mmCIF file of C-alpha atoms in Angstrom:
data_model
loop_
_atom_site.group_PDB
_atom_site.id
_atom_site.type_symbol
_atom_site.label_atom_id
_atom_site.label_comp_id
_atom_site.label_asym_id
_atom_site.label_seq_id
_atom_site.Cartn_x
_atom_site.Cartn_y
_atom_site.Cartn_z
ATOM 1 C CA MET Q 267 -0.013 -0.047 0.044
ATOM 2 C CA LEU Q 268 1.713 3.175 -1.189
ATOM 3 C CA THR Q 269 0.913 6.540 0.040
ATOM 4 C CA VAL Q 270 3.274 8.449 -2.527
ATOM 5 C CA ASP Q 271 1.652 8.547 -5.880
ATOM 6 C CA PHE Q 272 4.455 8.010 -8.361
ATOM 7 C CA SER Q 273 2.488 9.373 -11.186
ATOM 8 C CA ARG Q 274 2.814 12.740 -9.429
ATOM 9 C CA PHE Q 275 6.324 12.071 -8.162
ATOM 10 C CA PRO Q 276 8.236 10.851 -11.093
ATOM 11 C CA LEU Q 277 11.232 8.513 -10.346
ATOM 12 C CA ALA Q 278 13.788 7.736 -13.167
ATOM 13 C CA PRO Q 279 15.881 4.534 -13.193
ATOM 14 C CA GLY Q 280 19.299 5.323 -11.653
ATOM 15 C CA ASP Q 281 17.829 8.016 -9.273
ATOM 16 C CA ARG Q 282 19.558 7.858 -5.974
ATOM 17 C CA VAL Q 283 16.643 7.633 -3.401
ATOM 18 C CA LEU Q 284 16.480 8.104 0.358
ATOM 19 C CA ASP Q 285 13.600 6.573 2.177
ATOM 20 C CA LEU Q 286 13.818 8.211 5.625
ATOM 21 C CA GLY Q 287 12.088 6.474 8.342
ATOM 22 C CA CYS Q 288 11.395 3.553 5.977
ATOM 23 C CA GLY Q 289 9.577 1.427 8.399
ATOM 24 C CA ALA Q 290 8.682 -1.910 6.759
ATOM 25 C CA GLY Q 291 10.007 -0.591 3.560
ATOM 26 C CA ARG Q 292 7.034 -0.255 1.240
ATOM 27 C CA HIS Q 293 8.127 2.841 -0.646
ATOM 28 C CA ALA Q 294 11.792 1.617 -0.673
ATOM 29 C CA PHE Q 295 10.726 -1.564 -2.347
ATOM 30 C CA GLU Q 296 8.690 0.194 -5.001
ATOM 31 C CA CYS Q 297 11.686 2.615 -5.862
ATOM 32 C CA TYR Q 298 13.911 -0.553 -6.073
ATOM 33 C CA ARG Q 299 11.467 -2.171 -8.508
ATOM 34 C CA ARG Q 300 11.561 1.128 -10.508
ATOM 35 C CA GLY Q 301 15.326 0.810 -11.005
ATOM 36 C CA ALA Q 302 16.332 3.491 -8.324
ATOM 37 C CA GLN Q 303 19.526 3.250 -6.182
ATOM 38 C CA VAL Q 304 17.752 3.047 -2.799
ATOM 39 C CA VAL Q 305 18.837 3.556 0.727
ATOM 40 C CA ALA Q 306 16.286 2.718 3.261
ATOM 41 C CA LEU Q 307 16.976 4.305 6.751
ATOM 42 C CA ASP Q 308 15.261 3.761 9.944
ATOM 43 C CA GLN Q 309 16.346 3.893 13.783
ATOM 44 C CA ASN Q 310 14.571 0.590 14.526
ATOM 45 C CA VAL Q 311 17.298 -2.179 14.071
ATOM 46 C CA GLU Q 312 14.682 -4.918 13.691
ATOM 47 C CA GLU Q 313 12.625 -3.235 10.872
ATOM 48 C CA ILE Q 314 16.074 -2.588 9.171
ATOM 49 C CA ARG Q 315 16.925 -6.254 9.261
ATOM 50 C CA GLU Q 316 13.730 -7.253 7.825
ATOM 51 C CA VAL Q 317 13.970 -4.662 4.970
ATOM 52 C CA ALA Q 318 17.460 -5.996 4.241
ATOM 53 C CA LYS Q 319 15.934 -9.540 3.922
ATOM 54 C CA TRP Q 320 13.277 -8.340 1.504
ATOM 55 C CA PHE Q 321 15.865 -6.509 -0.633
ATOM 56 C CA ALA Q 322 17.912 -9.580 -0.851
ATOM 57 C CA ALA Q 323 14.785 -11.638 -1.727
ATOM 58 C CA MET Q 324 13.677 -9.210 -4.341
ATOM 59 C CA LYS Q 325 17.205 -9.316 -5.958
ATOM 60 C CA GLU Q 326 17.238 -13.104 -5.981
ATOM 61 C CA GLU Q 327 13.775 -13.145 -7.604
ATOM 62 C CA GLY Q 328 14.665 -10.730 -10.284
ATOM 63 C CA GLU Q 329 12.070 -8.071 -9.198
ATOM 64 C CA ALA Q 330 14.472 -5.161 -9.710
ATOM 65 C CA PRO Q 331 16.055 -4.120 -13.015
ATOM 66 C CA ALA Q 332 19.704 -4.302 -13.793
ATOM 67 C CA GLY Q 333 21.474 -1.285 -12.269
ATOM 68 C CA ALA Q 334 19.157 -1.020 -9.318
ATOM 69 C CA THR Q 335 20.662 -1.156 -5.985
ATOM 70 C CA ALA Q 336 19.238 -1.287 -2.417
ATOM 71 C CA THR Q 337 20.795 -0.894 1.060
ATOM 72 C CA ALA Q 338 19.083 -0.985 4.347
ATOM 73 C CA LEU Q 339 20.759 1.247 7.076
ATOM 74 C CA GLN Q 340 20.164 2.017 10.765
ATOM 75 C CA GLY Q 341 20.544 5.579 11.495
ATOM 76 C CA ASP Q 342 19.341 8.873 12.963
ATOM 77 C CA ALA Q 343 17.037 11.339 10.975
ATOM 78 C CA LEU Q 344 18.517 14.297 12.880
ATOM 79 C CA ALA Q 345 22.139 13.446 11.813
ATOM 80 C CA LEU Q 346 22.009 11.691 8.575
ATOM 81 C CA PRO Q 347 25.186 9.909 7.668
ATOM 82 C CA PHE Q 348 25.443 11.329 4.091
ATOM 83 C CA PRO Q 349 27.295 14.217 2.422
ATOM 84 C CA ASP Q 350 25.570 17.343 1.203
ATOM 85 C CA ASP Q 351 23.625 16.887 -2.215
ATOM 86 C CA SER Q 352 23.722 13.165 -2.126
ATOM 87 C CA PHE Q 353 20.202 12.167 -3.312
ATOM 88 C CA ASP Q 354 18.004 12.898 -6.193
ATOM 89 C CA VAL Q 355 14.916 11.929 -4.303
ATOM 90 C CA VAL Q 356 13.908 11.821 -0.590
ATOM 91 C CA ILE Q 357 10.752 10.240 0.753
ATOM 92 C CA ILE Q 358 9.587 10.454 4.410
ATOM 93 C CA SER Q 359 6.141 8.908 5.033
ATOM 94 C CA GLU Q 360 4.301 9.052 8.214
ATOM 95 C CA VAL Q 361 7.314 9.846 10.129
ATOM 96 C CA MET Q 362 7.457 13.634 10.998
ATOM 97 C CA GLU Q 363 4.338 13.471 13.335
ATOM 98 C CA HIS Q 364 6.612 11.308 15.596
ATOM 99 C CA ILE Q 365 9.623 13.607 15.820
ATOM 100 C CA PRO Q 366 9.727 16.584 18.336
ATOM 101 C CA ASP Q 367 12.181 18.519 16.216
ATOM 102 C CA ASP Q 368 10.500 18.389 12.828
ATOM 103 C CA LYS Q 369 12.372 21.541 11.677
ATOM 104 C CA SER Q 370 15.780 19.861 12.072
ATOM 105 C CA VAL Q 371 14.594 16.704 10.365
ATOM 106 C CA LEU Q 372 13.430 18.979 7.346
ATOM 107 C CA ALA Q 373 16.820 20.684 7.456
ATOM 108 C CA GLU Q 374 18.698 17.417 7.258
ATOM 109 C CA MET Q 375 16.562 16.257 4.287
ATOM 110 C CA VAL Q 376 17.077 19.454 2.367
ATOM 111 C CA ARG Q 377 20.865 19.251 3.079
ATOM 112 C CA VAL Q 378 21.164 15.685 1.500
ATOM 113 C CA LEU Q 379 18.885 16.454 -1.422
ATOM 114 C CA LYS Q 380 20.643 17.702 -4.516
ATOM 115 C CA PRO Q 381 19.552 21.048 -6.091
ATOM 116 C CA GLY Q 382 16.643 20.239 -8.425
ATOM 117 C CA GLY Q 383 15.841 17.071 -6.467
ATOM 118 C CA ARG Q 384 12.354 16.151 -5.310
ATOM 119 C CA ILE Q 385 10.995 15.202 -1.884
ATOM 120 C CA ALA Q 386 7.713 13.728 -0.756
ATOM 121 C CA VAL Q 387 6.469 14.173 2.717
ATOM 122 C CA THR Q 388 3.320 12.232 4.070
ATOM 123 C CA VAL Q 389 1.656 12.772 7.489
ATOM 124 C CA PRO Q 390 -1.655 11.837 8.886
ATOM 125 C CA ARG Q 391 -4.455 14.389 7.904
ATOM 126 C CA TYR Q 392 -5.691 16.860 10.388
ATOM 127 C CA GLY Q 393 -9.331 15.931 10.349
ATOM 128 C CA PRO Q 394 -9.224 12.058 10.533
ATOM 129 C CA GLU Q 395 -6.470 12.244 12.977
ATOM 130 C CA LYS Q 396 -8.418 14.669 15.382
ATOM 131 C CA ILE Q 397 -11.145 12.184 15.589
ATOM 132 C CA CYS Q 398 -8.664 9.386 16.380
ATOM 133 C CA TRP Q 399 -7.130 11.555 19.272
ATOM 134 C CA ALA Q 400 -10.627 12.419 20.470
ATOM 135 C CA LEU Q 401 -11.692 8.724 20.529
ATOM 136 C CA SER Q 402 -8.592 7.211 22.276
ATOM 137 C CA ASP Q 403 -5.681 8.608 24.245
ATOM 138 C CA ALA Q 404 -3.933 5.366 23.754
ATOM 139 C CA TYR Q 405 -3.802 5.986 20.215
ATOM 140 C CA HIS Q 406 -1.206 8.753 20.508
ATOM 141 C CA GLU Q 407 -0.231 8.831 24.281
ATOM 142 C CA VAL Q 408 2.465 6.115 23.762
ATOM 143 C CA GLU Q 409 6.287 5.975 23.504
ATOM 144 C CA GLY Q 410 7.167 6.848 19.985
ATOM 145 C CA GLY Q 411 3.562 7.812 19.153
ATOM 146 C CA HIS Q 412 2.127 10.718 17.355
ATOM 147 C CA ILE Q 413 3.028 14.048 19.144
ATOM 148 C CA ARG Q 414 1.294 16.503 16.749
ATOM 149 C CA ILE Q 415 -1.315 16.859 14.140
ATOM 150 C CA TYR Q 416 -0.301 18.833 11.006
ATOM 151 C CA LYS Q 417 -2.725 21.067 9.177
ATOM 152 C CA ALA Q 418 -1.789 21.251 5.643
ATOM 153 C CA ASP Q 419 -1.038 24.890 5.453
ATOM 154 C CA GLU Q 420 1.327 24.436 8.481
ATOM 155 C CA LEU Q 421 3.349 21.614 6.856
ATOM 156 C CA LEU Q 422 3.682 23.366 3.620
ATOM 157 C CA ALA Q 423 4.904 26.537 5.468
ATOM 158 C CA LYS Q 424 7.454 24.476 7.226
ATOM 159 C CA MET Q 425 8.735 22.904 3.988
ATOM 160 C CA ARG Q 426 9.008 26.397 2.431
ATOM 161 C CA GLU Q 427 10.895 27.706 5.457
ATOM 162 C CA ALA Q 428 13.302 24.827 5.028
ATOM 163 C CA GLY Q 429 14.116 25.945 1.466
ATOM 164 C CA LEU Q 430 11.815 23.759 -0.439
ATOM 165 C CA ARG Q 431 9.321 24.672 -3.259
ATOM 166 C CA PRO Q 432 6.114 22.694 -2.879
ATOM 167 C CA TYR Q 433 4.587 21.828 -6.197
ATOM 168 C CA GLY Q 434 1.600 19.540 -5.407
ATOM 169 C CA SER Q 435 -0.408 17.736 -2.705
ATOM 170 C CA HIS Q 436 -3.292 15.381 -2.365
ATOM 171 C CA HIS Q 437 -5.047 13.080 0.106
ATOM 172 C CA ALA Q 438 -4.936 9.258 0.338
ATOM 173 C CA HIS Q 439 -6.263 6.215 2.160
ATOM 174 C CA ALA Q 440 -9.915 7.427 2.752
ATOM 175 C CA LEU Q 441 -10.785 3.748 3.285
ATOM 176 C CA HIS Q 442 -8.434 3.488 6.186
ATOM 177 C CA SER Q 443 -9.800 6.326 8.232
ATOM 178 C CA PRO Q 444 -13.013 4.414 9.309
ATOM 179 C CA TYR Q 445 -10.628 1.553 10.253
ATOM 180 C CA TRP Q 446 -8.667 3.578 12.704
ATOM 181 C CA TRP Q 447 -11.771 5.290 14.047
ATOM 182 C CA LEU Q 448 -12.975 1.766 14.924
ATOM 183 C CA LYS Q 449 -9.750 0.828 16.450
ATOM 184 C CA CYS Q 450 -9.782 3.969 18.636
ATOM 185 C CA ALA Q 451 -13.449 3.443 19.645
ATOM 186 C CA PHE Q 452 -13.085 -0.361 20.526
ATOM 187 C CA GLY Q 453 -9.498 -0.228 21.944
ATOM 188 C CA VAL Q 454 -6.373 0.306 19.992
ATOM 189 C CA ASP Q 455 -5.021 -3.075 20.928
ATOM 190 C CA ASN Q 456 -8.261 -4.793 20.759
ATOM 191 C CA ASP Q 457 -8.230 -6.709 17.399
ATOM 192 C CA LYS Q 458 -10.960 -9.192 18.328
ATOM 193 C CA ALA Q 459 -13.794 -6.679 18.403
ATOM 194 C CA LEU Q 460 -16.163 -7.729 15.545
ATOM 195 C CA PRO Q 461 -16.320 -4.443 13.644
ATOM 196 C CA VAL Q 462 -12.615 -4.172 13.696
ATOM 197 C CA ARG Q 463 -11.966 -7.783 12.388
ATOM 198 C CA ALA Q 464 -14.598 -7.206 9.642
ATOM 199 C CA TYR Q 465 -13.277 -3.977 8.404
ATOM 200 C CA HIS Q 466 -9.771 -5.382 8.480
ATOM 201 C CA LYS Q 467 -10.790 -8.141 6.187
ATOM 202 C CA LEU Q 468 -12.348 -5.471 3.907
ATOM 203 C CA LEU Q 469 -8.922 -3.723 3.682
ATOM 204 C CA VAL Q 470 -6.934 -6.767 3.219
ATOM 205 C CA TRP Q 471 -9.378 -7.779 0.290
ATOM 206 C CA ASP Q 472 -9.006 -4.355 -1.199
ATOM 207 C CA ILE Q 473 -5.199 -4.353 -1.028
ATOM 208 C CA MET Q 474 -4.898 -7.777 -2.491
ATOM 209 C CA LYS Q 475 -7.588 -7.604 -5.282
ATOM 210 C CA LYS Q 476 -7.650 -3.834 -6.088
ATOM 211 C CA PRO Q 477 -11.369 -4.086 -7.161
ATOM 212 C CA LEU Q 478 -12.563 -1.209 -9.400
ATOM 213 C CA ALA Q 479 -15.466 -0.443 -7.071
ATOM 214 C CA THR Q 480 -13.279 0.175 -3.939
ATOM 215 C CA ARG Q 481 -10.643 2.194 -6.047
ATOM 216 C CA VAL Q 482 -13.350 4.411 -7.436
ATOM 217 C CA THR Q 483 -14.886 4.841 -4.034
ATOM 218 C CA GLU Q 484 -11.618 5.745 -2.413
ATOM 219 C CA ARG Q 485 -10.738 8.080 -4.949
ATOM 220 C CA ALA Q 486 -14.038 9.914 -4.490
ATOM 221 C CA LEU Q 487 -13.744 9.930 -0.677
ATOM 222 C CA ASN Q 488 -9.971 10.958 -0.443
ATOM 223 C CA PRO Q 489 -10.549 14.625 -0.674
ATOM 224 C CA LEU Q 490 -12.985 14.370 2.213
ATOM 225 C CA VAL Q 491 -11.674 11.673 4.621
ATOM 226 C CA GLY Q 492 -8.225 10.699 3.204
ATOM 227 C CA LYS Q 493 -6.167 9.365 6.085
ATOM 228 C CA SER Q 494 -2.970 10.856 4.914
ATOM 229 C CA PHE Q 495 -1.941 14.238 3.479
ATOM 230 C CA VAL Q 496 0.830 14.127 0.916
ATOM 231 C CA ALA Q 497 3.070 16.969 -0.347
ATOM 232 C CA TYR Q 498 5.689 17.185 -3.041
ATOM 233 C CA ALA Q 499 8.372 19.658 -3.506
ATOM 234 C CA THR Q 500 11.733 20.452 -5.147
ATOM 235 C CA LYS Q 501 14.871 21.886 -3.764
ATOM 236 C CA PRO Q 502 15.602 24.939 -6.068
ATOM 237 C CA HIS Q 503 18.816 25.407 -7.683
ATOM 238 C CA GLN Q 504 20.799 28.135 -5.922
ATOM 239 C CA PRO Q 505 20.522 31.340 -7.824
ATOM 240 C CA ARG Q 506 23.780 32.450 -9.522
ATOM 241 C CA LEU Q 507 25.315 35.444 -7.888
ATOM 242 C CA PRO Q 508 25.917 38.361 -10.079
ATOM 243 C CA GLU Q 509 29.348 38.767 -11.266
ATOM 244 C CA ALA Q 510 31.350 41.824 -9.927
ATOM 245 C CA ASP Q 511 31.645 44.722 -12.482
ATOM 246 C CA ALA Q 512 35.057 44.834 -14.104
ATOM 247 C CA THR Q 513 37.266 47.593 -12.923
#
Protein backbone atom coordinates (compact mmCIF):
# COMPACT_ATOMS: atom_id res chain seq x y z
CA MET A 1 0.00 0.00 0.00
CA LEU A 2 1.73 3.14 -1.24
CA THR A 3 0.99 6.62 0.07
CA VAL A 4 3.23 8.42 -2.41
CA ASP A 5 1.68 8.61 -5.89
CA PHE A 6 4.51 8.00 -8.34
CA SER A 7 2.44 9.39 -11.22
CA ARG A 8 2.78 12.76 -9.46
CA PHE A 9 6.28 12.10 -8.17
CA PRO A 10 8.33 10.86 -11.13
CA LEU A 11 11.20 8.49 -10.48
CA ALA A 12 13.81 7.69 -13.11
CA PRO A 13 15.96 4.54 -13.25
CA GLY A 14 19.28 5.28 -11.58
CA ASP A 15 17.89 7.98 -9.29
CA ARG A 16 19.50 7.87 -5.87
CA VAL A 17 16.65 7.64 -3.35
CA LEU A 18 16.56 8.00 0.44
CA ASP A 19 13.51 6.49 2.15
CA LEU A 20 13.85 8.17 5.53
CA GLY A 21 12.10 6.40 8.39
CA CYS A 22 11.39 3.56 5.98
CA GLY A 23 9.58 1.35 8.51
CA ALA A 24 8.63 -1.91 6.82
CA GLY A 25 10.01 -0.59 3.52
CA ARG A 26 6.95 -0.25 1.28
CA HIS A 27 8.17 2.83 -0.58
CA ALA A 28 11.77 1.63 -0.69
CA PHE A 29 10.65 -1.61 -2.35
CA GLU A 30 8.66 0.26 -4.98
CA CYS A 31 11.62 2.53 -5.78
CA TYR A 32 13.87 -0.53 -6.08
CA ARG A 33 11.41 -2.13 -8.51
CA ARG A 34 11.53 1.07 -10.56
CA GLY A 35 15.31 0.85 -10.98
CA ALA A 36 16.46 3.35 -8.37
CA GLN A 37 19.54 3.22 -6.18
CA VAL A 38 17.76 3.02 -2.84
CA VAL A 39 18.89 3.67 0.71
CA ALA A 40 16.25 2.70 3.28
CA LEU A 41 17.05 4.24 6.67
CA ASP A 42 15.32 3.78 10.01
CA GLN A 43 16.34 3.96 13.66
CA ASN A 44 14.63 0.62 14.39
CA VAL A 45 17.23 -2.11 13.98
CA GLU A 46 14.70 -4.95 13.73
CA GLU A 47 12.80 -3.27 10.92
CA ILE A 48 16.04 -2.56 9.06
CA ARG A 49 16.97 -6.24 9.29
CA GLU A 50 13.62 -7.22 7.79
CA VAL A 51 13.92 -4.66 5.00
CA ALA A 52 17.42 -5.97 4.19
CA LYS A 53 16.01 -9.51 3.95
CA TRP A 54 13.30 -8.36 1.56
CA PHE A 55 15.81 -6.48 -0.59
CA ALA A 56 17.87 -9.68 -0.86
CA ALA A 57 14.78 -11.72 -1.74
CA MET A 58 13.72 -9.21 -4.40
CA LYS A 59 17.18 -9.33 -5.97
CA GLU A 60 17.15 -13.14 -5.99
CA GLU A 61 13.71 -13.20 -7.63
CA GLY A 62 14.72 -10.65 -10.26
CA GLU A 63 12.12 -8.10 -9.17
CA ALA A 64 14.49 -5.16 -9.68
CA PRO A 65 16.00 -4.21 -13.05
CA ALA A 66 19.70 -4.28 -13.82
CA GLY A 67 21.52 -1.33 -12.29
CA ALA A 68 19.14 -0.95 -9.36
CA THR A 69 20.69 -1.16 -5.90
CA ALA A 70 19.24 -1.33 -2.41
CA THR A 71 20.76 -0.81 1.02
CA ALA A 72 19.08 -0.94 4.43
CA LEU A 73 20.76 1.23 7.06
CA GLN A 74 20.14 2.00 10.71
CA GLY A 75 20.51 5.71 11.42
CA ASP A 76 19.28 8.93 13.00
CA ALA A 77 17.05 11.27 10.99
CA LEU A 78 18.50 14.24 12.88
CA ALA A 79 22.08 13.38 11.88
CA LEU A 80 22.02 11.68 8.49
CA PRO A 81 25.30 9.90 7.64
CA PHE A 82 25.49 11.31 4.12
CA PRO A 83 27.31 14.24 2.47
CA ASP A 84 25.45 17.28 1.20
CA ASP A 85 23.60 16.88 -2.12
CA SER A 86 23.70 13.06 -2.03
CA PHE A 87 20.21 12.13 -3.26
CA ASP A 88 17.97 12.88 -6.23
CA VAL A 89 14.86 11.91 -4.26
CA VAL A 90 13.92 11.84 -0.56
CA ILE A 91 10.75 10.22 0.80
CA ILE A 92 9.59 10.58 4.39
CA SER A 93 6.23 8.88 4.94
CA GLU A 94 4.24 8.94 8.20
CA VAL A 95 7.33 9.88 10.24
CA MET A 96 7.37 13.59 11.01
CA GLU A 97 4.39 13.40 13.35
CA HIS A 98 6.56 11.27 15.65
CA ILE A 99 9.57 13.62 15.87
CA PRO A 100 9.70 16.57 18.29
CA ASP A 101 12.24 18.55 16.25
CA ASP A 102 10.58 18.33 12.86
CA LYS A 103 12.33 21.47 11.59
CA SER A 104 15.73 19.85 12.09
CA VAL A 105 14.57 16.75 10.21
CA LEU A 106 13.46 18.91 7.30
CA ALA A 107 16.80 20.73 7.37
CA GLU A 108 18.68 17.41 7.20
CA MET A 109 16.54 16.22 4.28
CA VAL A 110 17.16 19.44 2.39
CA ARG A 111 20.89 19.19 3.11
CA VAL A 112 21.25 15.72 1.56
CA LEU A 113 18.91 16.45 -1.37
CA LYS A 114 20.56 17.63 -4.59
CA PRO A 115 19.52 21.00 -6.03
CA GLY A 116 16.67 20.24 -8.41
CA GLY A 117 15.86 17.08 -6.44
CA ARG A 118 12.40 16.04 -5.34
CA ILE A 119 10.97 15.29 -1.92
CA ALA A 120 7.71 13.65 -0.81
CA VAL A 121 6.37 14.16 2.71
CA THR A 122 3.31 12.33 4.05
CA VAL A 123 1.65 12.83 7.44
CA PRO A 124 -1.71 11.91 8.97
CA ARG A 125 -4.39 14.34 7.83
CA TYR A 126 -5.72 16.83 10.37
CA GLY A 127 -9.43 15.93 10.39
CA PRO A 128 -9.28 12.12 10.56
CA GLU A 129 -6.37 12.32 13.01
CA LYS A 130 -8.28 14.66 15.34
CA ILE A 131 -11.09 12.11 15.49
CA CYS A 132 -8.61 9.37 16.45
CA TRP A 133 -7.17 11.53 19.23
CA ALA A 134 -10.67 12.37 20.50
CA LEU A 135 -11.70 8.71 20.59
CA SER A 136 -8.59 7.30 22.25
CA ASP A 137 -5.73 8.62 24.37
CA ALA A 138 -3.94 5.30 23.87
CA TYR A 139 -3.78 6.01 20.12
CA HIS A 140 -1.20 8.73 20.60
CA GLU A 141 -0.07 8.74 24.24
CA VAL A 142 2.45 5.94 23.82
CA GLU A 143 6.23 5.94 23.56
CA GLY A 144 7.16 6.83 20.02
CA GLY A 145 3.57 7.77 19.19
CA HIS A 146 2.14 10.77 17.39
CA ILE A 147 3.03 14.02 19.14
CA ARG A 148 1.39 16.52 16.79
CA ILE A 149 -1.33 16.86 14.19
CA TYR A 150 -0.40 18.85 11.10
CA LYS A 151 -2.68 21.17 9.23
CA ALA A 152 -1.83 21.15 5.54
CA ASP A 153 -0.90 24.83 5.46
CA GLU A 154 1.35 24.39 8.49
CA LEU A 155 3.32 21.55 6.90
CA LEU A 156 3.67 23.38 3.59
CA ALA A 157 4.87 26.51 5.41
CA LYS A 158 7.53 24.50 7.26
CA MET A 159 8.66 22.96 3.97
CA ARG A 160 8.99 26.42 2.40
CA GLU A 161 10.84 27.70 5.46
CA ALA A 162 13.31 24.82 5.05
CA GLY A 163 14.06 26.01 1.51
CA LEU A 164 11.78 23.68 -0.45
CA ARG A 165 9.35 24.66 -3.22
CA PRO A 166 6.07 22.69 -2.92
CA TYR A 167 4.47 21.86 -6.26
CA GLY A 168 1.58 19.56 -5.44
CA SER A 169 -0.43 17.76 -2.76
CA HIS A 170 -3.30 15.33 -2.32
CA HIS A 171 -4.95 13.03 0.21
CA ALA A 172 -4.75 9.23 0.35
CA HIS A 173 -6.21 6.14 2.04
CA ALA A 174 -9.78 7.29 2.69
CA LEU A 175 -10.88 3.68 3.30
CA HIS A 176 -8.40 3.45 6.17
CA SER A 177 -9.84 6.34 8.20
CA PRO A 178 -12.95 4.41 9.38
CA TYR A 179 -10.74 1.46 10.31
CA TRP A 180 -8.68 3.59 12.69
CA TRP A 181 -11.80 5.23 14.10
CA LEU A 182 -13.12 1.76 14.90
CA LYS A 183 -9.77 0.77 16.42
CA CYS A 184 -9.79 3.86 18.63
CA ALA A 185 -13.44 3.36 19.63
CA PHE A 186 -13.07 -0.33 20.56
CA GLY A 187 -9.49 -0.14 21.89
CA VAL A 188 -6.32 0.35 19.90
CA ASP A 189 -4.98 -3.04 20.99
CA ASN A 190 -8.33 -4.83 20.70
CA ASP A 191 -8.18 -6.64 17.37
CA LYS A 192 -10.93 -9.09 18.39
CA ALA A 193 -13.83 -6.64 18.26
CA LEU A 194 -16.16 -7.79 15.47
CA PRO A 195 -16.40 -4.43 13.64
CA VAL A 196 -12.60 -4.09 13.68
CA ARG A 197 -12.05 -7.64 12.38
CA ALA A 198 -14.69 -7.25 9.68
CA TYR A 199 -13.32 -3.96 8.42
CA HIS A 200 -9.76 -5.30 8.49
CA LYS A 201 -10.84 -8.17 6.22
CA LEU A 202 -12.31 -5.61 3.82
CA LEU A 203 -9.03 -3.67 3.73
CA VAL A 204 -6.96 -6.79 3.14
CA TRP A 205 -9.30 -7.85 0.33
CA ASP A 206 -9.06 -4.38 -1.20
CA ILE A 207 -5.24 -4.31 -1.02
CA MET A 208 -4.88 -7.79 -2.51
CA LYS A 209 -7.58 -7.65 -5.20
CA LYS A 210 -7.73 -3.91 -6.01
CA PRO A 211 -11.35 -4.12 -7.22
CA LEU A 212 -12.60 -1.25 -9.35
CA ALA A 213 -15.50 -0.46 -6.99
CA THR A 214 -13.31 0.25 -3.96
CA ARG A 215 -10.68 2.07 -6.06
CA VAL A 216 -13.34 4.43 -7.42
CA THR A 217 -14.90 4.85 -3.98
CA GLU A 218 -11.58 5.70 -2.36
CA ARG A 219 -10.66 8.21 -5.05
CA ALA A 220 -14.02 9.93 -4.49
CA LEU A 221 -13.62 9.97 -0.70
CA ASN A 222 -9.93 10.94 -0.50
CA PRO A 223 -10.59 14.70 -0.67
CA LEU A 224 -13.08 14.35 2.20
CA VAL A 225 -11.62 11.79 4.62
CA GLY A 226 -8.28 10.67 3.21
CA LYS A 227 -6.19 9.41 6.13
CA SER A 228 -2.91 10.88 4.84
CA PHE A 229 -1.87 14.28 3.50
CA VAL A 230 0.86 14.05 0.85
CA ALA A 231 3.01 16.99 -0.25
CA TYR A 232 5.58 17.11 -3.04
CA ALA A 233 8.35 19.68 -3.38
CA THR A 234 11.62 20.41 -5.12
CA LYS A 235 14.87 21.86 -3.83
CA PRO A 236 15.56 24.92 -6.00
CA HIS A 237 18.88 25.41 -7.68
CA GLN A 238 20.83 28.14 -5.94
CA PRO A 239 20.53 31.42 -7.82
CA ARG A 240 23.73 32.52 -9.49
CA LEU A 241 25.39 35.47 -7.83
CA PRO A 242 25.87 38.48 -10.12
CA GLU A 243 29.40 38.85 -11.34
CA ALA A 244 31.31 41.80 -10.00
CA ASP A 245 31.65 44.70 -12.41
CA ALA A 246 34.98 44.76 -14.17
CA THR A 247 37.24 47.57 -13.02
